[in-house]
CSV table of C-alpha atoms in Angstrom, one decimal:
chain,number,residue,atom,x,y,z
G,30,MET,CA,44.6,15.1,68.2
G,31,MET,CA,44.7,16.9,64.8
G,32,PHE,CA,48.2,18.5,65.7
G,33,ARG,CA,49.4,15.1,66.9
G,34,THR,CA,48.3,13.3,63.6
G,35,GLY,CA,49.6,16.2,61.5
G,36,ALA,CA,53.0,16.4,63.3
G,37,ALA,CA,53.2,12.5,62.8
G,38,LEU,CA,52.4,12.7,59.1
G,39,ILE,CA,55.1,15.4,58.6
G,40,VAL,CA,57.9,13.6,60.6
G,41,PHE,CA,56.8,10.4,58.6
G,42,PHE,CA,57.1,11.9,55.1
G,43,LEU,CA,60.4,13.9,56.1
G,44,LEU,CA,61.8,10.4,57.0
G,45,PHE,CA,60.6,8.8,53.7
G,46,PHE,CA,62.0,11.5,51.6
G,47,LEU,CA,65.3,11.1,53.4
G,48,GLU,CA,65.2,7.4,52.8
G,49,THR,CA,64.1,7.3,49.1
G,50,SER,CA,65.2,10.5,47.8
G,51,LEU,CA,68.5,11.3,49.6
G,52,ILE,CA,69.7,8.1,50.8
G,53,GLY,CA,68.7,6.3,47.7
G,54,PHE,CA,71.2,8.0,45.7
G,55,LEU,CA,74.2,7.1,47.7
G,56,PRO,CA,76.5,4.3,46.7
G,57,GLU,CA,76.3,0.8,48.4
G,58,PRO,CA,76.3,0.0,51.2
G,59,LEU,CA,75.2,3.6,52.4
G,60,ARG,CA,72.0,3.5,50.4
G,61,PHE,CA,70.8,0.4,52.4
G,62,PHE,CA,70.4,2.7,55.7
G,63,PRO,CA,67.0,1.7,57.2
G,64,LEU,CA,66.0,5.0,58.4
G,65,LEU,CA,62.3,4.7,58.8
G,66,LEU,CA,62.7,1.2,60.2
G,67,ALA,CA,65.2,2.3,62.7
G,68,CYS,CA,63.1,5.5,63.8
G,69,SER,CA,60.0,3.5,64.0
G,70,VAL,CA,61.4,0.9,66.3
G,71,TYR,CA,63.0,3.6,68.4
G,72,ALA,CA,59.6,5.4,68.7
G,73,ILE,CA,57.9,2.1,69.7
G,74,GLN,CA,60.6,0.8,72.0
G,75,HIS,CA,62.4,3.6,73.6
G,76,VAL,CA,60.0,6.7,73.5
G,77,GLY,CA,56.9,4.3,74.0
G,78,THR,CA,54.6,5.7,71.2
G,79,PRO,CA,52.5,3.7,68.9
G,80,VAL,CA,53.2,6.2,66.1
G,81,GLY,CA,56.1,4.1,65.1
G,82,PHE,CA,53.7,1.2,64.2
G,83,TRP,CA,51.9,3.7,61.9
G,84,TRP,CA,55.1,4.7,60.3
G,85,LEU,CA,55.9,1.1,59.4
G,86,VAL,CA,52.4,0.7,57.9
G,87,GLY,CA,52.7,3.9,56.2
G,88,GLU,CA,56.2,2.9,54.6
G,89,GLY,CA,54.8,-0.4,53.5
G,90,PHE,CA,51.8,1.4,51.9
G,91,ALA,CA,54.1,4.1,50.2
G,92,PHE,CA,56.3,1.4,48.9
G,93,ASP,CA,53.3,-0.4,47.4
G,94,PHE,CA,51.7,2.7,46.1
G,95,TRP,CA,54.9,3.8,44.1
G,96,LYS,CA,55.8,0.0,43.3
G,97,ILE,CA,59.4,0.5,44.7
G,98,GLY,CA,59.1,-2.1,47.4
G,99,THR,CA,61.0,-5.6,47.5
G,100,VAL,CA,57.8,-7.3,47.0
G,101,PRO,CA,54.1,-6.2,46.3
G,102,TYR,CA,52.9,-6.9,49.8
G,103,GLU,CA,55.0,-4.3,51.9
G,104,THR,CA,52.0,-3.0,53.7
G,105,LEU,CA,51.5,-6.4,55.3
G,106,ILE,CA,54.9,-6.8,56.1
G,107,GLY,CA,55.0,-3.4,57.7
G,108,PHE,CA,51.8,-4.1,59.6
G,109,CYS,CA,53.4,-7.5,60.7
G,110,THR,CA,56.7,-5.8,61.7
G,111,GLY,CA,55.0,-2.8,63.7
G,112,PHE,CA,52.8,-5.5,65.5
G,113,VAL,CA,55.8,-7.7,66.7
G,114,GLY,CA,57.5,-4.3,67.5
G,115,ILE,CA,54.6,-3.3,69.7
G,116,ILE,CA,54.3,-6.8,71.4
G,117,VAL,CA,58.1,-7.1,72.0
G,118,ALA,CA,58.5,-3.6,73.5
G,119,ARG,CA,55.7,-4.0,75.9
G,120,HIS,CA,56.4,-7.7,77.2
G,121,LEU,CA,59.8,-8.4,76.3
G,122,PHE,CA,62.5,-5.7,76.5
G,123,SER,CA,62.7,-2.6,78.7
G,124,ASN,CA,63.1,0.8,77.5
G,125,ARG,CA,65.8,2.1,79.5
G,126,SER,CA,68.8,0.3,77.9
G,127,LEU,CA,70.5,0.1,74.6
G,128,TYR,CA,70.4,-3.6,74.5
G,129,GLY,CA,66.5,-3.4,74.9
G,130,VAL,CA,66.3,-1.0,71.8
G,131,LEU,CA,68.8,-3.2,69.8
G,132,GLY,CA,66.9,-6.5,70.9
G,133,CYS,CA,63.6,-5.1,69.8
G,134,ALA,CA,65.2,-3.7,66.5
G,135,THR,CA,66.8,-7.1,65.8
G,136,ILE,CA,63.5,-9.0,66.3
G,137,CYS,CA,61.6,-6.6,64.1
G,138,TYR,CA,64.2,-6.6,61.5
G,139,GLY,CA,64.3,-10.3,61.6
G,140,VAL,CA,60.5,-10.7,61.0
G,141,GLN,CA,60.6,-8.3,58.2
G,142,GLN,CA,63.5,-9.9,56.4
G,143,ALA,CA,61.9,-13.4,57.1
G,144,LEU,CA,58.7,-12.2,55.4
G,145,HIS,CA,60.5,-10.6,52.6
G,146,ALA,CA,62.5,-13.8,52.0
G,147,CYS,CA,59.4,-15.9,52.1
G,148,PHE,CA,57.5,-13.8,49.4
G,149,LEU,CA,60.7,-13.6,47.3
G,150,TRP,CA,61.1,-17.2,47.4
G,151,ILE,CA,57.4,-17.9,46.5
G,152,LEU,CA,57.6,-15.5,43.6
G,153,SER,CA,60.8,-16.9,42.4
G,154,TRP,CA,59.5,-20.4,42.6
G,155,ARG,CA,56.5,-19.4,40.4
G,156,ASN,CA,59.1,-17.9,38.0
G,157,ASP,CA,57.5,-14.5,38.5
G,158,LEU,CA,60.7,-13.0,39.5
G,159,PHE,CA,64.5,-13.7,39.2
G,160,VAL,CA,66.1,-13.4,42.6
G,161,SER,CA,69.7,-13.0,43.1
G,162,TRP,CA,70.0,-14.5,46.8
G,163,SER,CA,73.6,-13.6,47.1
G,164,ALA,CA,72.9,-10.0,46.5
G,165,TYR,CA,70.0,-10.4,48.9
G,166,ILE,CA,71.8,-11.8,51.8
G,167,SER,CA,74.6,-9.2,51.4
G,168,PHE,CA,72.0,-6.7,51.5
G,169,THR,CA,70.4,-8.0,54.5
G,170,ILE,CA,73.8,-8.1,56.5
G,171,TRP,CA,74.6,-4.6,55.5
G,172,GLN,CA,71.4,-3.2,56.4
G,173,GLY,CA,71.4,-5.0,59.9
G,174,ILE,CA,74.9,-3.5,60.4
G,175,LEU,CA,73.6,-0.1,59.5
G,176,LEU,CA,70.4,-0.7,61.5
G,177,VAL,CA,72.6,-1.2,64.7
G,178,ILE,CA,74.6,1.8,64.1
G,179,LEU,CA,71.6,4.1,63.5
G,180,LEU,CA,69.9,3.0,66.8
G,181,SER,CA,73.1,3.3,68.7
G,182,ILE,CA,73.3,6.9,67.3
G,183,CYS,CA,69.7,7.6,68.2
G,184,PHE,CA,70.2,6.1,71.8
G,185,PHE,CA,73.2,8.5,72.3
G,186,PHE,CA,70.8,11.4,71.5
G,187,ALA,CA,67.9,10.0,73.5
G,188,ARG,CA,67.1,12.9,75.7
G,189,ARG,CA,66.9,15.2,72.6
G,190,ILE,CA,64.7,13.0,70.6
G,191,ARG,CA,62.5,12.4,73.6
G,192,PHE,CA,62.1,16.3,73.8
G,193,PHE,CA,61.4,16.4,70.1
G,194,PHE,CA,58.8,13.9,70.4
G,195,ARG,CA,57.1,15.8,73.4
G,196,HIS,CA,57.3,19.0,71.8
G,197,LEU,CA,55.4,17.5,68.7
G,198,SER,CA,52.9,16.0,71.2
G,199,LEU,CA,53.8,12.5,69.9
G,200,VAL,CA,54.3,11.1,73.2
G,201,SER,CA,51.3,10.9,75.4
G,202,THR,CA,51.3,10.8,79.3
G,203,ARG,CA,48.9,7.9,79.1
G,204,GLU,CA,50.0,4.5,78.2
G,205,ASP,CA,49.1,3.9,74.5
G,206,PHE,CA,49.4,0.3,74.1
A,9,MET,CA,46.8,-7.5,74.8
A,10,ALA,CA,45.0,-4.1,74.4
A,11,LEU,CA,45.2,-4.3,70.5
A,12,LEU,CA,43.0,-7.4,70.3
A,13,LYS,CA,40.8,-7.6,73.4
A,14,GLY,CA,37.8,-5.4,73.9
A,15,ASN,CA,39.2,-2.0,73.7
A,16,TRP,CA,36.9,-0.2,71.4
A,17,LYS,CA,38.9,2.9,71.3
A,18,VAL,CA,42.0,1.1,70.1
A,19,ARG,CA,39.9,-0.7,67.3
A,20,LEU,CA,38.2,2.5,66.5
A,21,SER,CA,41.6,4.3,66.0
A,22,LEU,CA,43.0,1.3,64.0
A,23,PHE,CA,40.0,1.5,61.5
A,24,PHE,CA,40.1,5.3,61.2
A,25,GLY,CA,44.0,5.0,60.9
A,26,LEU,CA,43.6,2.7,57.9
A,27,GLY,CA,40.9,4.7,56.4
A,28,PHE,CA,42.8,7.7,56.7
A,29,PHE,CA,45.9,6.2,55.2
A,30,LEU,CA,43.7,5.1,52.2
A,31,PHE,CA,42.1,8.4,51.8
A,32,PHE,CA,45.4,10.4,52.1
A,33,PHE,CA,47.2,8.2,49.5
A,34,PHE,CA,44.2,8.6,47.1
A,35,LEU,CA,44.4,12.4,47.5
A,36,ILE,CA,48.1,12.2,46.8
A,37,SER,CA,47.7,10.1,43.7
A,38,GLN,CA,45.2,12.7,42.4
A,39,PHE,CA,46.5,16.0,43.6
A,40,GLY,CA,49.7,15.6,45.7
A,41,SER,CA,52.2,14.3,43.2
A,42,PRO,CA,53.4,17.6,41.8
A,43,ILE,CA,53.8,18.8,45.5
A,44,PHE,CA,55.6,15.7,46.7
A,45,SER,CA,57.9,15.9,43.5
A,46,PHE,CA,58.8,19.5,44.4
A,47,LEU,CA,59.5,18.7,48.1
A,48,GLN,CA,61.7,15.5,47.2
A,49,ARG,CA,64.0,17.7,44.6
A,50,PRO,CA,66.2,19.0,47.4
A,51,PHE,CA,66.7,15.6,49.1
A,52,ALA,CA,67.5,13.9,45.8
A,53,ALA,CA,70.0,16.8,44.9
A,54,VAL,CA,71.7,16.5,48.3
A,55,GLY,CA,71.8,12.6,47.8
A,56,LEU,CA,73.4,12.8,44.4
A,57,TRP,CA,76.1,15.4,45.4
A,58,THR,CA,76.9,13.2,48.6
A,59,GLY,CA,77.1,10.1,46.4
A,60,THR,CA,79.3,11.8,43.8
A,61,GLN,CA,81.7,13.0,46.5
A,62,TRP,CA,81.7,9.5,48.0
A,63,GLN,CA,82.5,7.9,44.7
A,64,PHE,CA,85.2,10.3,43.9
A,65,LEU,CA,86.9,9.9,47.4
A,66,PHE,CA,86.5,6.1,47.8
A,67,GLY,CA,85.8,4.9,44.2
A,68,GLU,CA,87.8,5.7,41.3
A,69,ALA,CA,90.9,6.9,42.9
A,70,ARG,CA,91.3,3.6,44.6
A,71,HIS,CA,91.1,1.4,41.6
A,72,PRO,CA,94.0,1.9,39.2
A,73,LYS,CA,93.4,-1.7,37.7
A,74,ALA,CA,89.9,-0.6,36.8
A,75,TYR,CA,91.2,2.6,35.4
A,76,ALA,CA,93.6,0.7,33.1
A,77,ILE,CA,90.7,-1.4,31.8
A,78,LEU,CA,88.8,1.6,31.3
A,79,GLN,CA,91.6,3.2,29.2
A,80,GLU,CA,91.9,0.0,27.2
A,81,ARG,CA,88.4,0.0,26.4
A,82,ILE,CA,88.5,3.7,25.2
A,83,SER,CA,91.0,2.9,22.8
A,84,PHE,CA,89.1,0.0,21.4
A,85,LEU,CA,85.9,1.9,21.2
A,86,ALA,CA,87.8,5.0,19.6
A,87,ARG,CA,88.7,2.6,16.6
A,88,ASP,CA,85.0,1.7,16.3
A,89,ALA,CA,84.1,5.2,16.5
A,90,VAL,CA,86.2,6.1,13.5
A,91,SER,CA,84.8,3.7,11.0
A,92,TYR,CA,81.2,4.5,12.5
A,93,GLU,CA,81.5,8.0,11.5
A,94,GLN,CA,82.6,7.1,8.1
A,95,LEU,CA,79.6,4.9,7.6
A,96,ARG,CA,77.2,7.3,9.1
A,97,THR,CA,78.5,10.0,6.5
A,98,GLU,CA,78.2,7.7,3.8
A,99,ASN,CA,74.7,6.4,4.9
A,100,LYS,CA,73.7,10.3,5.0
A,101,ASN,CA,74.7,10.7,1.5
A,102,LEU,CA,73.0,7.7,0.2
A,103,LYS,CA,69.7,8.7,1.9
A,104,GLU,CA,69.9,12.0,0.5
A,105,GLN,CA,70.3,10.7,-3.1
A,106,LEU,CA,67.3,8.3,-2.6
A,107,ALA,CA,65.3,11.0,-1.0
A,108,PHE,CA,64.6,8.7,1.9
A,109,VAL,CA,62.0,9.9,4.3
A,110,GLU,CA,61.9,8.9,8.0
A,111,ARG,CA,58.9,6.9,9.0
A,112,SER,CA,59.0,7.4,12.5
A,113,SER,CA,60.4,10.1,14.9
A,114,PHE,CA,60.8,10.5,18.7
A,115,GLY,CA,60.1,13.6,20.8
A,116,HIS,CA,61.9,13.8,24.1
A,117,VAL,CA,61.2,15.3,27.5
A,118,THR,CA,63.6,15.8,30.5
A,119,ALA,CA,62.8,14.5,33.7
A,120,ARG,CA,64.2,14.5,37.3
A,121,ILE,CA,64.6,11.3,39.4
A,122,VAL,CA,62.8,12.0,42.7
A,123,MET,CA,62.8,8.5,44.4
A,124,TRP,CA,64.8,5.4,44.2
A,125,SER,CA,63.9,1.8,45.3
A,126,VAL,CA,65.9,1.0,48.3
A,127,ASN,CA,66.0,-2.7,48.1
A,128,PRO,CA,68.6,-5.1,46.0
A,129,ILE,CA,66.1,-6.8,44.0
A,130,HIS,CA,64.4,-4.2,42.1
A,131,HIS,CA,66.5,-1.3,40.3
A,132,ARG,CA,63.6,1.2,39.9
A,133,PHE,CA,63.0,4.9,40.3
A,134,ILE,CA,60.3,7.6,39.9
A,135,ILE,CA,60.7,10.6,37.7
A,136,ASP,CA,58.5,13.9,37.8
A,137,ARG,CA,56.9,13.6,34.5
A,138,GLY,CA,53.7,11.7,33.6
A,139,THR,CA,50.8,11.5,31.2
A,140,LYS,CA,50.3,15.3,31.2
A,141,ASP,CA,53.8,15.6,29.6
A,142,GLY,CA,53.1,12.8,27.2
A,143,VAL,CA,55.1,9.9,28.8
A,144,VAL,CA,53.8,6.5,27.7
A,145,VAL,CA,54.3,3.1,29.1
A,146,GLY,CA,57.2,1.5,27.2
A,147,ALA,CA,59.0,4.8,26.4
A,148,SER,CA,62.9,4.6,26.7
A,149,ALA,CA,64.8,6.5,29.4
A,150,ILE,CA,68.1,7.7,28.3
A,151,ILE,CA,71.0,9.8,29.6
A,152,GLY,CA,73.0,12.2,27.4
A,153,ASP,CA,72.7,11.8,23.7
A,154,GLY,CA,71.7,8.1,23.6
A,155,ILE,CA,72.8,5.8,26.5
A,156,PHE,CA,69.7,3.6,27.4
A,157,VAL,CA,69.1,3.3,31.0
A,158,GLY,CA,65.8,1.9,31.3
A,159,LYS,CA,62.0,2.0,30.2
A,160,ILE,CA,58.8,3.3,31.7
A,161,LEU,CA,56.9,0.6,33.5
A,162,GLU,CA,54.0,2.8,34.9
A,163,VAL,CA,52.6,6.3,34.2
A,164,HIS,CA,50.5,8.3,36.4
A,165,THR,CA,49.3,12.0,35.8
A,166,HIS,CA,52.5,13.6,37.3
A,167,THR,CA,54.9,10.9,37.9
A,168,SER,CA,56.2,7.7,36.2
A,169,LEU,CA,57.9,4.4,37.3
A,170,VAL,CA,61.0,3.6,35.4
A,171,GLN,CA,62.5,0.2,35.3
A,172,THR,CA,66.2,0.3,34.7
A,173,SER,CA,68.0,-2.3,32.4
A,174,LEU,CA,69.5,-3.8,35.6
A,175,ASP,CA,66.0,-4.7,37.1
A,176,PRO,CA,65.6,-8.6,36.9
A,177,ASP,CA,62.2,-8.1,35.1
A,178,SER,CA,63.7,-6.0,32.4
A,179,LYS,CA,64.1,-7.7,29.0
A,180,ILE,CA,65.4,-5.5,26.0
A,181,ALA,CA,65.7,-6.6,22.4
A,182,VAL,CA,69.3,-5.5,21.6
A,183,SER,CA,72.0,-6.1,18.7
A,184,LEU,CA,75.8,-6.3,18.9
A,185,LEU,CA,77.7,-3.6,16.8
A,186,ASN,CA,79.6,-6.3,14.9
A,187,THR,CA,79.6,-7.1,11.2
A,188,SER,CA,76.5,-9.3,11.4
A,189,ARG,CA,74.6,-7.2,14.0
A,190,THR,CA,73.8,-10.2,16.1
A,191,ILE,CA,70.3,-9.7,17.9
A,192,GLY,CA,69.3,-11.0,21.2
A,193,LEU,CA,67.9,-10.4,24.6
A,194,ALA,CA,69.5,-8.3,27.4
A,195,GLN,CA,68.0,-9.2,30.7
A,196,GLY,CA,68.8,-7.6,34.0
A,197,THR,CA,70.2,-9.7,36.6
A,198,GLY,CA,69.5,-7.6,39.7
A,199,GLY,CA,73.1,-6.9,40.2
A,200,ALA,CA,75.4,-4.5,38.3
A,201,LEU,CA,75.5,-6.4,35.0
A,202,LEU,CA,73.1,-7.6,32.2
A,203,SER,CA,72.8,-11.0,30.7
A,204,PHE,CA,72.9,-11.2,26.9
A,205,GLU,CA,71.1,-14.3,26.1
A,206,PHE,CA,70.3,-16.5,23.0
A,207,ILE,CA,73.3,-15.8,21.0
A,208,PRO,CA,73.8,-18.4,18.2
A,209,GLN,CA,76.8,-20.4,18.5
A,210,ASP,CA,78.5,-19.3,15.2
A,211,GLU,CA,78.1,-15.6,16.1
A,212,ASP,CA,81.5,-14.2,16.9
A,213,VAL,CA,81.1,-12.2,20.1
A,214,GLN,CA,84.2,-10.3,21.4
A,215,ILE,CA,84.8,-8.5,24.7
A,216,ASN,CA,84.7,-4.7,24.5
A,217,GLN,CA,81.9,-4.9,21.7
A,218,LEU,CA,79.2,-2.4,22.2
A,219,LEU,CA,75.4,-3.5,22.6
A,220,VAL,CA,72.8,-1.2,21.4
A,221,THR,CA,68.8,-1.5,21.2
A,222,SER,CA,67.8,-3.4,18.0
A,223,GLY,CA,64.6,-1.2,17.4
A,224,LEU,CA,62.6,-4.3,17.3
A,225,GLU,CA,60.8,-3.3,20.4
A,226,GLU,CA,57.9,-1.1,20.2
A,227,GLY,CA,58.6,2.5,21.6
A,228,ILE,CA,62.4,2.0,21.7
A,229,PRO,CA,64.3,3.4,18.9
A,230,PRO,CA,67.2,1.5,17.4
A,231,ASN,CA,70.9,2.3,18.2
A,232,LEU,CA,70.5,3.5,21.8
A,233,LEU,CA,73.7,2.4,23.7
A,234,VAL,CA,73.0,-0.3,26.2
A,235,GLY,CA,76.5,-1.5,27.4
A,236,VAL,CA,79.6,-3.3,26.5
A,237,VAL,CA,80.5,-7.0,26.6
A,238,ASN,CA,82.3,-7.9,29.6
A,239,ARG,CA,82.7,-11.6,29.2
A,240,VAL,CA,81.5,-14.3,26.8
A,241,THR,CA,80.4,-17.8,28.1
A,242,LYS,CA,80.6,-20.3,25.2
A,243,ASP,CA,79.5,-24.0,25.8
A,244,PRO,CA,79.8,-26.0,22.7
A,245,THR,CA,77.1,-28.4,24.0
A,246,ALA,CA,74.6,-25.8,24.4
A,247,PRO,CA,72.4,-24.1,21.6
A,248,PHE,CA,73.4,-20.7,22.4
A,249,GLN,CA,76.1,-18.7,23.9
A,250,GLN,CA,76.0,-16.1,26.5
A,251,ALA,CA,77.5,-12.7,27.2
A,252,THR,CA,77.9,-10.6,30.3
A,253,VAL,CA,77.3,-7.0,29.7
A,254,GLU,CA,78.4,-3.9,31.7
A,255,PRO,CA,76.3,-0.8,31.7
A,256,LEU,CA,78.2,2.2,30.2
A,257,VAL,CA,76.9,4.5,33.0
A,258,ASP,CA,76.0,4.2,36.6
A,259,ILE,CA,72.4,5.5,36.7
A,260,ARG,CA,72.8,6.5,40.4
A,261,ARG,CA,75.3,9.4,39.3
A,262,TYR,CA,72.5,11.2,37.5
A,263,GLY,CA,69.4,13.3,38.6
A,264,ILE,CA,68.3,14.2,35.2
A,265,ILE,CA,67.3,11.9,32.3
A,266,SER,CA,65.5,12.3,29.1
A,267,ILE,CA,62.4,10.2,28.1
A,268,LEU,CA,62.0,9.4,24.3
A,269,ILE,CA,58.4,9.6,23.2
A,270,PRO,CA,57.0,8.2,20.0
A,271,SER,CA,55.7,10.9,17.8
A,272,VAL,CA,52.1,9.4,17.7
A,273,ALA,CA,52.0,9.9,21.5
A,274,LEU,CA,52.9,13.6,21.6
């Protein structure tokens, strides 16, 4: 259990550093790569481990902690996105096809961006924040495209990723949710 | 749905998971920041190098029109630089004659950028310097000798949050480098440009004029370069005119910046 938790934490911080410290320096639109979201949804839907849910919550918490998120409620948004991902993975899509993975990712991404847009609209309506909606829509489209590309690549290396997860004991033989 | 119905193990794991996260991030805030900053540096260095190569291959080489505009801008600024140098020498001589004493001075500390915000709304980044290095809220972040890129929004013991001038929450007291030193407010728009607001209608604002900090804001010294005027919007029916300002540098091409700290804080 301790090893599993430690492994999940190390992988989480590795992905978080890659997204904010490496990908963050790249020019647009490459810096919009949703690495943690893609890996979390992939873990939930294709690998079948709930650790992806915790990664999404952790990402939101980290954004709120360092104040580099889109809105100040990233933990809540991460929680909702992860929750929807688990529900959709369990009841809606199979974990054997690329379409199932992309379908689950699309729904999770839609929920995440819808919540972001709601909070941004509330903040801009209260004049707490100036929002460039054209920039936001452009970002949403690009990030969606990059999410699909990233998940397709993950699916291509599905066997190796599953071996990696099993090696780190992140996949249990029992059904976790 | 196991998450909601009577599965006490799932609820317990949820409770402990959330508690663990809270405790873990508390530990990070107190002790872990220097370790995290150290671990983030190689990622930041690789990202910076990759971004620079990408810009070189797909950026400047493919925009001859932008290159021509920049050449014209250099010529315009070069003429200003000559007269500026003459005035600077004259000012120095006059100060010496009057035995003028500087009332305030700024120290500086170099910092590495270790983390960027990854959304299109906020332009913020984290540096690996904090209160233990003398960084204070409101201090200015600069590149090179004096190109203003942002100011400190929040400070922790080992890290600080910097809000760039492009952030929509950013407002900087600025002045134009023209004969009347027009003052106004430069506000971030969330995009790649700034908006220079509240310029009186009778002020002469031209394209390619430089914008600098006015020194009217506490903690930010005067004459730090902010950007160059890109476009002027003049509506005769409005009380003020407005200009669009382009920053002189793309901050994402830099991994190391300097923080100017007021001498009282050192």
